[in-house]
Coordinates of N, CA and C in Angstrom, one line a residue:
X1 N 20.2 23.6 71.9 CA 20.0 22.9 71.5 C 19.5 22.1 70.3
X2 N 20.3 21.7 69.1 CA 18.8 21.4 67.8 C 17.7 20.6 68.2
X3 N 17.0 20.7 67.6 CA 16.0 19.9 68.0 C 16.6 17.8 67.3
X4 N 15.5 17.5 68.2 CA 16.4 15.5 67.4 C 15.1 15.1 65.9
X5 N 16.1 15.1 65.4 CA 15.1 14.5 63.5 C 14.2 13.7 64.1
X6 N 13.7 12.6 65.4 CA 13.1 11.9 65.6 C 12.1 11.7 67.0
X7 N 10.9 12.9 67.0 CA 10.6 13.5 67.9 C 10.6 12.4 69.1
X8 N 10.2 12.8 70.4 CA 9.8 12.1 71.7 C 8.3 11.6 71.0
X9 N 7.6 12.1 70.6 CA 6.7 11.1 70.5 C 6.6 10.0 69.6
X10 N 7.2 10.5 68.4 CA 6.9 9.5 67.5 C 8.4 8.3 68.1
X11 N 9.0 8.6 69.1 CA 9.5 6.8 69.4 C 8.3 6.5 70.9
X12 N 7.6 6.9 71.0 CA 6.6 6.9 71.9 C 5.7 6.2 71.5
X13 N 5.1 6.7 69.8 CA 4.6 5.7 68.9 C 4.9 4.2 68.9
X14 N 6.4 4.3 68.4 CA 6.9 2.8 67.9 C 6.4 2.0 69.3
X15 N 7.0 2.7 70.9 CA 5.4 0.9 71.6 C 4.0 1.5 71.4
X16 N 4.1 2.2 71.5 CA 2.3 1.5 70.7 C 2.6 0.8 69.8
X17 N 2.7 1.2 68.6 CA 2.9 0.1 67.1 C 2.7 -1.3 67.8
X18 N 4.5 -1.2 68.3 CA 4.2 -3.1 68.5 C 3.1 -3.5 69.7
X19 N 2.6 -2.9 70.9 CA 1.6 -3.2 72.0 C 0.4 -3.2 71.0
X20 N 0.0 -2.2 69.7 CA -1.3 -2.7 69.7 C -1.3 -3.6 68.0
X21 N -0.3 -3.9 67.3 CA 0.3 -5.1 66.5 C 0.2 -7.0 67.4
X22 N 0.7 -6.2 68.4 CA 0.8 -7.6 69.5 C -0.7 -8.4 69.3
X23 N -1.7 -7.0 69.9 CA -2.4 -7.2 70.4 C -3.5 -8.1 69.1
X24 N -3.8 -7.1 68.0 CA -4.1 -7.7 66.7 C -3.5 -9.3 66.2
X25 N -2.6 -9.1 66.4 CA -1.7 -10.3 66.2 C -2.7 -11.5 67.6
X26 N -2.6 -11.1 68.7 CA -3.2 -12.0 69.7 C -1.8 -12.5 70.2
X27 N -0.7 -11.8 70.3 CA 0.5 -12.4 70.6 C 0.8 -12.0 72.0
X28 N -0.5 -10.9 73.1 CA -0.7 -10.7 74.2 C -1.3 -9.8 74.4
X29 N -1.7 -9.8 75.4 CA -3.2 -9.2 75.9 C -1.7 -7.9 77.3
X30 N -2.6 -6.8 76.9 CA -1.2 -6.1 77.1 C -0.2 -6.1 77.8
X31 N 0.9 -6.2 77.1 CA 2.5 -6.8 77.8 C 2.9 -6.1 78.5
X32 N 3.4 -6.0 79.8 CA 3.3 -4.9 81.1 C 4.7 -3.4 80.3
X33 N 5.5 -4.9 80.0 CA 7.4 -4.2 79.4 C 7.2 -3.3 78.4
X34 N 6.4 -3.6 77.1 CA 5.3 -2.3 76.5 C 5.0 -1.7 76.7
X35 N 4.3 -1.5 77.6 CA 3.8 -0.5 79.0 C 4.0 0.4 79.4
X36 N 4.9 -0.4 80.1 CA 6.3 0.9 80.9 C 7.5 1.7 79.6
X37 N 7.3 0.9 78.7 CA 8.6 1.8 77.9 C 7.8 2.5 77.2
X38 N 6.4 2.4 76.9 CA 5.6 4.1 76.8 C 5.4 4.7 77.5
X39 N 5.1 4.5 78.6 CA 5.4 5.5 79.7 C 6.2 6.4 80.1
X40 N 7.3 5.5 79.8 CA 8.7 6.2 80.8 C 9.1 6.9 79.7
X41 N 8.8 6.6 77.3 CA 9.1 7.4 77.0 C 8.8 8.6 76.9
X42 N 8.2 9.3 78.2 CA 7.9 10.7 77.6 C 9.7 11.3 78.6
X43 N 10.0 10.5 78.9 CA 11.3 10.7 79.5 C 13.0 11.2 79.4
X44 N 12.9 10.1 78.6 CA 14.3 10.1 77.3 C 14.8 11.2 77.0
X45 N 16.4 11.5 77.9 CA 16.5 12.8 77.8 C 17.0 12.8 76.3
X46 N 16.8 13.8 75.7 CA 16.9 15.0 74.5 C 18.6 14.9 73.9
X47 N 19.2 14.8 74.9 CA 20.8 14.6 74.7 C 21.2 12.7 73.9
X48 N 20.0 11.8 74.6 CA 19.5 10.5 73.8 C 19.4 10.3 73.0
X49 N 18.1 11.1 72.4 CA 16.9 11.3 71.9 C 18.0 12.4 70.2
X50 N 18.9 12.6 70.2 CA 19.4 14.0 69.6 C 21.0 11.9 68.9
X51 N 21.9 11.8 69.9 CA 22.5 10.8 69.3 C 21.3 9.7 68.6
X52 N 20.5 9.4 68.8 CA 19.5 8.5 67.7 C 19.2 9.0 67.1
X53 N 18.5 9.8 66.1 CA 19.0 10.5 65.3 C 19.8 11.3 64.2
X54 N 21.0 11.0 65.1 CA 22.1 11.3 63.5 C 22.7 10.0 63.5
X55 N 22.4 8.9 64.8 CA 22.9 7.4 63.9 C 22.3 7.0 62.8
X56 N 20.9 7.0 63.0 CA 19.7 6.2 62.2 C 19.6 7.4 60.4
X57 N 20.4 8.6 60.7 CA 20.4 9.1 59.0 C 21.7 8.3 58.5
X58 N 22.8 7.9 59.5 CA 24.0 7.6 58.7 C 23.6 5.9 58.1
X59 N 22.7 5.3 58.6 CA 22.6 4.3 58.4 C 21.4 4.0 57.1
X60 N 20.3 4.8 57.4 CA 18.8 4.5 56.6 C 17.5 4.0 57.2
X61 N 16.5 4.1 56.9 CA 15.9 3.6 57.7 C 15.8 1.8 57.9
X62 N 15.5 1.1 56.4 CA 15.9 0.4 56.8 C 16.4 -0.7 57.2
X63 N 17.9 -0.8 58.0 CA 19.1 -1.1 57.7 C 18.2 -0.7 59.6
X64 N 17.2 0.3 59.9 CA 17.2 0.5 61.7 C 16.6 -0.3 61.8
X65 N 14.8 -0.3 60.7 CA 13.9 -1.5 61.3 C 14.5 -3.2 61.0
X66 N 15.8 -3.1 59.9 CA 16.2 -4.5 60.2 C 16.8 -5.0 61.8
X67 N 17.0 -4.5 62.4 CA 17.8 -4.0 63.6 C 17.1 -4.3 65.0
X68 N 15.6 -3.0 65.0 CA 14.9 -3.1 65.9 C 13.8 -3.3 65.9
X69 N 13.3 -4.0 64.3 CA 11.9 -5.7 65.3 C 12.4 -6.0 65.9
X70 N 13.9 -7.4 65.5 CA 14.1 -8.8 66.3 C 14.0 -7.8 67.9
X71 N 14.4 -7.0 67.8 CA 14.5 -6.5 69.6 C 13.0 -6.0 70.4
X72 N 12.4 -5.0 69.5 CA 11.1 -5.0 69.2 C 10.0 -6.9 69.9
X73 N 10.9 -7.6 69.3 CA 9.8 -8.4 69.7 C 10.9 -9.7 70.1
X74 N 11.3 -9.6 70.7 CA 12.2 -10.1 71.7 C 11.7 -9.6 73.4
X75 N 11.2 -7.8 73.0 CA 10.5 -7.7 74.0 C 8.8 -8.4 74.6
X76 N 7.6 -8.8 73.4 CA 7.5 -9.1 73.0 C 7.4 -10.8 73.2
X77 N 7.6 -11.5 73.4 CA 8.0 -13.2 73.5 C 8.5 -12.7 74.7
X78 N 8.9 -11.8 75.6 CA 9.5 -12.5 77.1 C 10.7 -12.5 77.1
X79 N 11.4 -12.6 76.5 CA 13.0 -12.6 76.2 C 14.1 -11.7 76.4
X80 N 13.8 -10.3 76.1 CA 13.8 -9.5 77.1 C 13.4 -7.9 77.6
X81 N 14.0 -7.8 78.4 CA 12.8 -6.8 79.8 C 13.9 -5.3 79.6
X82 N 13.6 -4.1 79.5 CA 14.2 -3.2 79.9 C 13.1 -1.8 81.3
X83 N 14.1 -1.5 82.2 CA 13.6 -0.9 82.7 C 12.6 0.8 82.7
X84 N 13.4 0.8 81.4 CA 13.2 2.7 81.0 C 12.7 2.2 79.8
X85 N 12.5 3.0 78.6 CA 12.7 3.4 77.4 C 14.0 3.7 76.9
X86 N 14.9 4.8 77.8 CA 16.0 5.2 77.2 C 17.1 3.6 77.3
X87 N 16.6 2.4 77.9 CA 17.1 1.3 78.0 C 17.5 0.9 77.2
X88 N 16.3 0.3 76.4 CA 15.9 0.2 74.8 C 16.7 0.9 74.1
X89 N 16.5 2.0 74.5 CA 17.5 3.2 73.6 C 18.6 2.9 73.1
X90 N 19.7 3.0 74.2 CA 20.8 2.6 74.7 C 20.8 0.8 73.9
X91 N 20.2 0.3 73.6 CA 20.3 -1.4 73.4 C 20.5 -1.0 71.8
X92 N 19.4 -0.5 71.1 CA 19.2 0.3 69.5 C 20.7 0.8 69.6
X93 N 21.2 1.5 70.2 CA 22.2 2.1 69.6 C 23.0 0.7 69.7
X94 N 23.5 0.4 70.3 CA 24.5 -0.8 70.8 C 24.5 -1.0 69.4
X95 N 23.4 -1.6 69.2 CA 23.1 -2.1 68.0 C 23.8 -1.5 66.6
X96 N 23.0 0.2 66.5 CA 23.2 0.4 65.4 C 25.3 0.6 65.4
X97 N 25.9 0.4 66.0 CA 27.1 0.9 66.0 C 27.2 0.0 65.7
X98 N 27.0 -1.2 66.1 CA 27.6 -2.6 66.0 C 27.7 -2.6 63.5
X99 N 26.7 -1.7 63.6 CA 25.9 -2.4 61.7 C 27.5 -0.9 61.2
X100 N 27.3 -0.5 62.0 CA 27.9 1.2 61.0 C 29.6 0.2 60.6
X101 N 30.2 0.1 62.2 CA 31.3 -0.7 61.8 C 32.1 -1.9 61.6

């Protein structure tokens, strides 16, 4: 199996980044949803990471950021909650598919 171009650690870093930014901006005092996603991102299936990698390569980093940022902010402001990092990743993939088609 090929190694995904986006590593599990990089994906975990995404949740850590948003948590640190929110703390810096004083918009939260550790948000449980982000901490749960950070912890559960250790257990994202390899196949899902590979799918994520292939989709993001198709549309490029700027488009991915434009889709990902509002979804992450929904977590920060309490407008969305995910039980596992893979749930969030599935949502991102659905949004990326809409953008591609």
